Each structure stands twice: as C-alpha cells, then as structure tokens.
Amino acid sequence: MKANVTIHRDFTISQIDDRVYSSFLEHLGRAIYTGIYEPGHATADADGFRGDVLDMVRALNTPYVRYPGGNFVSAYNWEDGVGPRESRPTRLDLAWRTRDNNHIGVNEFVDWCKKAGTKPMLAVNLGSRGLDAARNFIEYCNHPGGSYWSDLRRQHGWKEPHNVKLWCIGNEMDGPWQVGHKSADEYGKLANETAKAMRLFDKSVELVVCGSSSSNMPTFPDWEATVLDHTYDVVDHLSLHMYFANKEHNTLNYLAQTETLDRYIQSVSGVIDYIKAKKRSKKNVTISFDEWNVWYHSNEQDKKILEGDDWPDAPHLLEDIYNFEDVLQVGSVLNTFIRRADRVKIACIAQLVNVIAPIMTEAGGPAWKQTIYYPFLFASLYGRGTSLRAVVDGPTYKADIASDVPYLDLSVVRSTGGDALTFFVVNRHLTESLDFSSALNGFPAARVVEHIQMTHPDLKAVNSAANPDNVVPKTVGGTMVEDGALRCKLPPLSYNVIRLSV
Ligand code: AHR
C-alpha cells in the first residue's frame, strides 16, 4: 500500500497554540493524594510533593494544568482548601463518592505548578455555588493585598498574588450527573453574570465557558448556541470534552473515532460562527478542548466505589491501564488538534496522574510512564510552531462512523524558529505497511534528523510498575529525503515521529 502526501512551506493552517498540550488534575481518586502529593514518600520534597512524579511532569512541558475539576468542582468550596491544614474540613465529594481532607487546595496547587514548570487553569463552581464564590476566589488568588480576600491569602502565607489568568466558568454544566446541573438558558445567564463580575475584577483574564460534555449529548449543539448567545461578548473559549473507548474490541472502529472528534470541532466552529454573525461581533471565540483521552478500561472496576456506600479516601478510581492500541488513538487525537489549530487553542489531556493518566504511581512505591505518555510527550516537544496543510492521497477503510477513514493519519508542524519540520504519522492498517512519501515543497535543504517509532506485536501490551519499558519508542533507520521527497516504510499499526531539519 502507498500513501503520497504533499505539503508546501507556504500552505499553512495556523500557528499552534502551545496550550493544546495542557493537562488536568482533579480531586478524584489518587490524582492528588498519592499522585502528586504523598508526604512521607521516598521522593517527596519538603512540601510533600512526589519528586518522581514532578520529574515526569516536567519532562512533558505541559503549559497549563486544569484544576480542581471536573465533576468535583461543581460542589467544591474553595475556602475549604486554604488556611492551616489542621483546621481544614473533611468533606464528602458527591461527584466521586469519596472523602477529601482538603490537605491540598489552591495555594499548594499553585506551588506544585511552579515546581512542575506549568501554570494553573482554575475552574470555579457554577453547580452548587455561583457568582459570589467565584468573585471571592479570583480576588483571593489574584489581588496583591489590602482587601479582605487578598489579605486572607497573605495571612495564609502566600504574600504574592498567584496571577491566574485562565479560568473555567464551571464544568460540564450540560450533564445531568453534574451537581447543580442547569439548562442551557439557566447556565448561560449565570455564566454571563459570573464572567462579567470576574472581568470587572480583571479585564485581562481569559474565560472558558462550558460547551457540551460530548457530541452525543441530546442537547448538543443547541447548548452551544444558547450558551454563546448569552455569553459571547464576555468569554474567550468554549469548552468541549470527548473520551474514546474500544468497548466492542474493534480496532478499526476504535481508531476511526477521531473522525467524530473532527466533525465535533467542525460543527461547534459553525455554531460559534453563527453566533458571531448574529451578534455582528468582530471577536473570535475559540475552542478549549479541556478534557480528552481514552477512558473505558477501568469502568467495570469503578462501579464498586461509585455505587457503594463507603466514602473512601483517595480510592483507586478511573485507573485505566493503557495499552499499545491507545498509543495510536492518542497520537491521532493530537494530530486532529494540530490539524484544527485554527480553532482549538487549548486542549487538556484528562488527566495527568493516576486518573485516566499518562503517569501512574504506587502509594509508597514507584511511578511509571503509561504507553500514552509517549505520543503526548512527542507532540508537546516537537508539535509547537505552525500547522501545515497536508494533502493525502492514500487508501481508506469503511468504519461504523464513516465510509472513508484514511489508514494514514498525520499532522505536519514547522517549528517556531522555522528550522525543523516534524511529521506525526499513524498507520492504522492492521496488517499492511504503508510506503510513505511526502513532497517537501519549499524545503530544499530538508534532511532527516530522526525517525522515532512505536510498534508492538501485541496491541494489548501495557507498561506496569514491574515492567515499565514494555511499550516504549525506539529510533529506526531507513527514512530518507530523496528527490525533494521524504520516504519511508510505515509498519502496520505504528505511531511515528519523523523529524527533519529544514
Ligand atoms: O475526567 C473525568 C471526568 O470526566 C470529569 O470529572 C468530568 O468533567 C468528565 O465527565
């Protein structure tokens, strides 16, 4: 099988916003407790943060981490997580049927972000609370001093303001599972008033309003139209979420799900444009895809906790163990965001540690990299710059959701400095290699720097604490630039990062 690609230096889609390589930490399961925070762990620092986890997060260079939820935020009192630890209340988290002693709150999280080389993207509670809690929260975080809330922060030991500039106005408010779920109209009105108040405090904040929690929601896409009708003038981004699952054990259907993702982005972009036109607005609202990942491996085992009456502390929840097949899916999701760089300006892999996450830990034991750590790492490292349009002439297959899914899935990025070109390529074919060739118009001096590849004879192969290097990338040879074209053979079911200097 052959696939011929054409790119041209001047045929660009858009600058890629670095924030598409952001991530997410929720007070859920062991993401915080025994994930990033475990006082007494052999690698813990003076603040109780695990050093092994910090090292792995730092390497990912993830620009923002969304916090504290997720579903959790919709019944969260941010005040519970500040002040002396010994007087913080233990609360029942209704979203995940868990107890939380609030030993980590916003101040500790901001400290952790600094150590991890990232920045906070905070969410306010628009489920059980609203405008007042949100305006107090932003004042507590960002005002230098001389007011009630900012002086309280200073009294708590954080003299300098946190200067958090990116805020989510609630989470998945379209979902009936959400504490304080609202209709689009109710949410739109509340989100608008909350956003207005937050902007009255600081004009320069960037605000993310809730879109649909999935394109399968019965309220999609009316939800987006109604919410934006209320909020278009005061928000910057519309939040979308999508999770991927191979519940039918059908690899080709599973890998075709990124077509749904692409259509979702396309449809929502249409709704944004419609409201922009309706309001005769000059302003652009863009997409914050602030939850995405594979999520299904742990569904069965989670039922015990989610349907039980135990209210455990930091339970093993949503601990998906990712396999090699998921590498291909995560690689294709990231390719989709790069190809849609004109619309998607923020994306957060959900989540970062232990909970549907690229990094896993054992309490009192090691941390290790899941299979999906690698495609996220490579996209974050080499996927910054300009997204180039690639025309693909290659074979397709019929899947449940589309009749012409390309076997070859790719994105192409020219680095910010312009001196490097990276192809992120997935061959979705189950059994056949692809003879890959790409014309490199406008790049006369191109040469191959490195071809990184992930393949595995077993699609279901995983990494574990005992065997952390079962599924890892390797460097392969045989990839060349010849007669102005990049050429190589892509093995069946392979994820590839081909780096050129140009
Ligand atoms: O990331 C796990 C959960 O998925 C989040 O809490 C929620 O926003 C979504 O439904």
Short mmCIF file of N, CA and C and ligand atoms in Angstrom, two decimals, residues 24 26 28 66 70-72 96 171-172 177 241 243 291 295 318 350-351 356, ligand 1:
data_model
loop_
_atom_site.label_atom_id
_atom_site.label_comp_id
_atom_site.label_asym_id
_atom_site.label_seq_id
_atom_site.Cartn_x
_atom_site.Cartn_y
_atom_site.Cartn_z
N PHE A 24 -4.61 18.08 33.09
CA PHE A 24 -5.72 18.24 34.03
C PHE A 24 -5.46 17.41 35.28
N GLU A 26 -7.65 16.56 38.83
CA GLU A 26 -8.90 16.74 39.57
C GLU A 26 -8.76 16.13 40.96
N LEU A 28 -9.86 13.66 42.47
CA LEU A 28 -10.57 12.44 42.04
C LEU A 28 -9.60 11.29 42.24
N ARG A 66 -5.30 22.10 34.39
CA ARG A 66 -6.65 22.48 34.84
C ARG A 66 -6.90 21.88 36.22
N GLY A 70 -13.40 19.44 36.40
CA GLY A 70 -14.06 18.17 36.60
C GLY A 70 -15.34 18.27 37.44
N ASN A 71 -15.99 17.12 37.48
CA ASN A 71 -17.25 17.00 38.23
C ASN A 71 -17.09 17.45 39.68
N PHE A 72 -15.89 17.24 40.22
CA PHE A 72 -15.62 17.60 41.61
C PHE A 72 -15.92 19.07 41.89
N TRP A 96 -17.69 11.86 43.22
CA TRP A 96 -16.93 10.60 43.13
C TRP A 96 -17.07 9.75 44.40
N ASN A 171 -18.06 23.41 35.03
CA ASN A 171 -17.63 22.21 34.32
C ASN A 171 -18.85 21.41 33.86
N GLU A 172 -18.87 21.03 32.60
CA GLU A 172 -19.90 20.13 32.04
C GLU A 172 -21.29 20.43 32.58
N TRP A 177 -25.58 14.52 35.39
CA TRP A 177 -24.83 13.96 36.52
C TRP A 177 -24.16 15.05 37.36
N HIS A 241 -15.53 18.44 25.55
CA HIS A 241 -14.90 17.24 26.11
C HIS A 241 -15.22 16.05 25.22
N TYR A 243 -14.23 11.59 25.24
CA TYR A 243 -13.44 10.42 25.65
C TYR A 243 -13.63 9.31 24.62
N GLU A 291 -10.96 18.49 28.17
CA GLU A 291 -10.89 17.10 28.65
C GLU A 291 -10.93 16.19 27.44
N TRP A 295 -10.84 6.48 27.78
CA TRP A 295 -11.40 6.18 29.12
C TRP A 295 -12.40 5.05 28.99
N LEU A 318 -10.90 5.31 38.23
CA LEU A 318 -10.53 5.68 36.85
C LEU A 318 -9.06 5.37 36.55
N ALA A 350 -6.87 14.46 29.79
CA ALA A 350 -7.51 14.19 31.08
C ALA A 350 -7.23 12.73 31.43
N GLN A 351 -6.47 12.57 32.47
CA GLN A 351 -5.88 13.60 33.31
C GLN A 351 -4.37 13.40 33.31
N ILE A 356 -7.09 8.15 34.68
CA ILE A 356 -7.02 8.18 33.21
C ILE A 356 -5.81 9.04 32.78
O1 AHR B 1 -12.11 13.39 33.80
C1 AHR B 1 -13.09 12.64 34.45
C2 AHR B 1 -14.47 13.31 34.43
O2 AHR B 1 -14.96 13.31 33.12
C3 AHR B 1 -14.51 14.76 34.83
O3 AHR B 1 -14.62 14.92 36.20
C4 AHR B 1 -15.76 15.25 34.15
O4 AHR B 1 -15.68 16.60 33.82
C5 AHR B 1 -15.90 14.35 32.94
O5 AHR B 1 -17.17 13.83 32.83
#
